[in-house]
Amino acid sequence: MKRTSGTPSPVHHGRPRARARNQALFVGLMLIAVTSASVAAADDGQGPLGVTAVASVTPLSARVGALFDAGDAGSLRGQHFCTASVVHSPDRNLILTAAHCLADDSDLVFVPGYRDGRAPYGKWKVEKRFLPGGWTKDEDEDSDLAFAVLAPLDGQEVEDRVGGNRFAAGTATGATAVTVTGYPDSAEEPISCLNRPSEHSSTQQRIDCPEFTSGTSGSPWVNRRREVVGVLGGHEMGGSTADTSYSVAFGTEADELYRDAAGDP
């Protein structure tokens, strides 16, 4: 369900401000049916393909977090609406998500490693947003990625706390399998899936991973080299079914946006 304006659908990956709390029981039962052991293997770049499970608590999964409206930061449970992840930058303060997750001007908070109402690595205020021109002008699905700079917390940057994956533009789609990790908006812990992406078009890539429902927009696609080569969004704001998700193919626009956000000439 997309967060921006338009007709909501329960299988889109973003979400509006209205909370779909009645999906919580369904998602909880769904996640019981899979094992966290398979995702532990996926975190190492191994394991069965196309299997979705609760993500294990690891240093790598801590780099992925949930986005909240700042007004909900006092009581986190049930309030997250999109996913984001820390990417390496010179100032160590950068996250990546889908553009449609940052499309309005509301104050936002990023919580890396979020689980069950807890913020084990702190709550980080979104200070500045970087959206590509293709999105800000026309909401072009080929421009559905965005970066945000986070304010320091207790004298540290977010990358000092959890590390960051490298942002990689120009990587061939499907060159390796990737791990997709995100937060369904009706669950209180992340899910993860390993599979090999394929080309949807010259500007979009797709991956078959079940149960990536509303809230998983912005989920990073991370390869075995710890590079982010996709972000859930793009075509149909991430997809019209829960079993197939999409990402912009990171090209020149994505690379230039990263350099602008990271202050990297």
XYZ file of C-alpha atoms in Angstrom:
265
model
C 0.000 0.000 0.000
C 1.681 3.173 -1.112
C 2.229 5.999 1.311
C 1.696 8.829 -1.153
C -1.660 9.937 -2.553
C -3.696 7.637 -4.715
C -5.911 4.591 -4.434
C -4.549 2.250 -1.762
C -3.970 -1.423 -2.402
C -2.967 -3.939 0.277
C -0.196 -5.408 -1.861
C 1.743 -2.250 -2.715
C 4.975 -1.822 -0.787
C 4.619 1.706 0.553
C 1.718 2.911 2.681
C -0.559 5.861 3.495
C -0.666 7.317 6.989
C -3.712 5.216 7.926
C -2.487 2.066 9.668
C -3.513 -1.368 8.403
C -3.451 -2.969 11.828
C -5.932 -5.702 10.899
C -3.196 -7.383 8.841
C -1.028 -8.082 11.890
C -2.501 -11.489 12.688
C -2.164 -12.648 9.086
C 1.483 -11.626 8.874
C 2.262 -13.149 12.245
C 0.836 -16.496 11.154
C 2.619 -16.237 7.821
C 6.005 -15.748 9.451
C 5.517 -18.715 11.750
C 5.414 -20.896 8.652
C 9.037 -20.147 7.749
C 12.230 -20.612 9.715
C 14.742 -17.998 10.762
C 17.496 -20.557 10.138
C 17.118 -20.172 6.392
C 17.696 -16.423 6.646
C 20.755 -16.930 8.806
C 22.188 -18.823 5.860
C 21.036 -16.119 3.454
C 22.902 -13.478 5.453
C 26.082 -15.344 4.500
C 25.105 -15.344 0.836
C 24.080 -18.999 1.015
C 20.916 -20.956 1.600
C 17.692 -21.637 -0.314
C 16.570 -19.128 -2.930
C 13.174 -17.469 -2.819
C 12.434 -18.296 0.838
C 11.235 -15.509 3.126
C 11.738 -15.700 6.894
C 12.239 -13.517 9.926
C 15.662 -11.907 9.628
C 18.254 -13.019 12.143
C 19.764 -10.435 14.500
C 23.219 -9.841 12.994
C 25.550 -6.864 12.441
C 24.399 -6.854 8.812
C 20.677 -6.807 9.578
C 21.293 -3.931 12.015
C 22.094 -1.720 9.017
C 18.465 -2.038 7.933
C 15.800 -0.157 9.824
C 12.287 1.220 9.797
C 11.073 4.749 9.097
C 8.616 6.476 11.436
C 6.870 9.813 11.551
C 8.687 11.812 14.229
C 5.452 12.251 16.132
C 5.277 8.465 16.576
C 8.841 8.102 17.875
C 7.775 8.046 21.498
C 5.831 4.820 21.046
C 7.250 2.910 18.091
C 5.203 -0.272 18.081
C 2.928 -0.508 15.059
C 3.898 2.893 13.648
C 6.544 2.228 10.968
C 5.650 2.778 7.324
C 8.744 2.158 5.145
C 12.200 0.567 5.240
C 15.638 2.172 4.801
C 19.271 1.130 5.190
C 22.611 2.705 6.012
C 24.979 3.157 3.073
C 28.614 4.143 3.415
C 29.452 7.802 2.886
C 32.369 10.075 3.824
C 30.320 11.709 6.603
C 28.939 8.336 7.781
C 25.385 9.660 8.062
C 23.503 8.475 4.960
C 20.518 6.165 4.439
C 18.891 4.863 1.257
C 15.183 4.238 0.684
C 12.520 4.609 -2.007
C 11.665 8.125 -3.190
C 7.970 7.610 -2.517
C 8.840 7.046 1.165
C 10.302 10.573 1.427
C 7.911 12.361 -0.877
C 6.238 14.618 1.709
C 7.729 17.122 4.144
C 6.838 15.447 7.428
C 9.536 15.020 10.070
C 10.867 11.460 10.056
C 12.944 9.197 12.271
C 15.045 6.187 11.221
C 15.446 3.286 13.660
C 18.155 0.793 12.585
C 17.703 -2.775 13.791
C 14.153 -2.035 14.958
C 12.349 -4.952 16.636
C 9.277 -5.247 18.824
C 9.012 -1.589 19.760
C 12.700 -1.289 20.641
C 15.412 0.936 19.147
C 18.646 -0.934 20.020
C 20.869 1.550 18.148
C 18.893 4.702 18.766
C 16.394 6.897 16.935
C 17.940 9.053 14.231
C 16.315 12.212 12.921
C 16.142 12.702 9.152
C 17.852 16.048 8.566
C 17.974 16.403 4.778
C 16.512 14.535 1.814
C 17.857 13.951 -1.686
C 15.329 12.904 -4.342
C 16.089 12.660 -8.065
C 14.609 15.177 -10.472
C 12.717 12.472 -12.324
C 10.740 11.783 -9.174
C 10.193 15.337 -7.947
C 8.982 16.463 -11.387
C 6.900 13.536 -12.591
C 7.016 10.763 -9.963
C 8.797 8.718 -12.611
C 9.012 5.092 -11.457
C 12.498 4.905 -12.953
C 13.592 7.483 -10.342
C 12.088 5.829 -7.267
C 15.082 5.952 -4.939
C 16.205 8.568 -2.422
C 18.861 9.310 0.164
C 18.571 11.069 3.492
C 21.191 12.586 5.783
C 20.691 11.799 9.467
C 21.480 14.157 12.325
C 24.166 12.994 14.784
C 23.035 11.219 17.933
C 24.987 11.513 21.187
C 27.999 12.772 19.269
C 28.053 9.832 16.833
C 26.992 9.240 13.241
C 24.743 6.314 12.363
C 27.514 4.479 10.524
C 29.632 4.585 13.669
C 26.917 2.559 15.407
C 25.910 -0.025 12.788
C 28.263 0.259 9.811
C 27.060 0.687 6.242
C 26.882 -1.190 2.969
C 28.471 0.275 -0.137
C 26.150 1.861 -2.706
C 26.916 0.354 -6.119
C 25.555 1.786 -9.366
C 26.112 0.158 -12.748
C 26.109 -3.442 -11.486
C 24.651 -5.912 -13.962
C 21.216 -7.137 -12.901
C 21.354 -10.747 -11.743
C 25.131 -10.897 -11.608
C 24.772 -12.473 -8.154
C 21.994 -13.362 -5.765
C 20.956 -10.604 -3.363
C 19.430 -10.526 0.097
C 16.351 -8.315 0.459
C 15.479 -7.229 4.014
C 12.490 -5.133 5.010
C 9.725 -4.366 7.487
C 6.128 -5.264 6.627
C 4.063 -2.544 8.263
C 1.964 -5.052 10.210
C 4.974 -6.910 11.658
C 7.373 -5.828 14.388
C 10.532 -7.468 13.071
C 12.179 -7.560 9.638
C 11.884 -10.320 7.085
C 14.579 -11.349 4.633
C 14.884 -13.344 1.403
C 17.749 -14.433 -0.848
C 17.234 -14.710 -4.604
C 18.705 -13.695 -7.949
C 17.169 -10.587 -9.558
C 16.223 -10.529 -13.229
C 15.701 -7.739 -15.720
C 12.171 -6.351 -15.940
C 13.137 -3.656 -18.431
C 16.200 -1.639 -19.332
C 15.518 0.590 -16.320
C 13.910 -1.810 -13.825
C 14.842 -5.069 -12.130
C 12.620 -7.595 -10.349
C 12.978 -10.315 -7.748
C 10.699 -13.154 -6.664
C 10.481 -13.241 -2.873
C 7.185 -13.986 -1.114
C 5.365 -11.872 1.462
C 7.019 -8.489 0.881
C 3.871 -6.508 1.620
C 3.119 -2.915 2.647
C 5.965 -1.256 4.513
C 8.801 -2.984 2.674
C 9.330 -0.108 0.246
C 12.943 0.989 0.582
C 14.249 -2.484 1.436
C 17.878 -2.822 0.283
C 19.013 -5.512 -2.180
C 22.468 -6.473 -0.926
C 24.879 -8.762 -2.763
C 27.610 -10.980 -1.311
C 30.124 -8.119 -1.516
C 27.921 -6.085 0.870
C 26.939 -3.735 -1.946
C 23.433 -2.314 -2.270
C 22.474 -2.915 -5.892
C 18.722 -2.278 -5.611
C 16.064 -0.751 -3.386
C 12.504 -2.002 -3.290
C 10.323 0.452 -5.186
C 10.256 1.490 -8.819
C 7.661 -0.275 -10.968
C 4.224 0.131 -9.377
C 6.042 1.565 -6.329
C 7.488 -1.851 -5.648
C 4.953 -4.162 -7.229
C 1.274 -5.053 -7.280
C 1.719 -8.486 -5.686
C 3.438 -9.517 -2.464
C 5.547 -12.172 -4.188
C 7.331 -10.132 -6.866
C 9.142 -6.897 -6.068
C 10.914 -4.315 -8.188
C 13.774 -1.843 -8.030
C 15.173 0.887 -10.195
C 18.261 -0.337 -12.060
C 20.931 1.897 -10.547
C 22.461 3.898 -13.381
C 23.805 7.399 -13.975
C 20.965 9.219 -12.211
C 21.334 7.029 -9.117
C 25.096 7.448 -9.067
C 24.861 11.231 -9.377
C 22.232 11.368 -6.643
C 24.446 9.341 -4.312
C 27.422 11.615 -4.987
C 25.299 14.684 -4.300
C 23.918 13.251 -1.049
C 27.303 11.954 0.106
C 29.160 15.120 -0.833
C 31.454 12.945 -2.936
C 32.680 14.814 -6.068
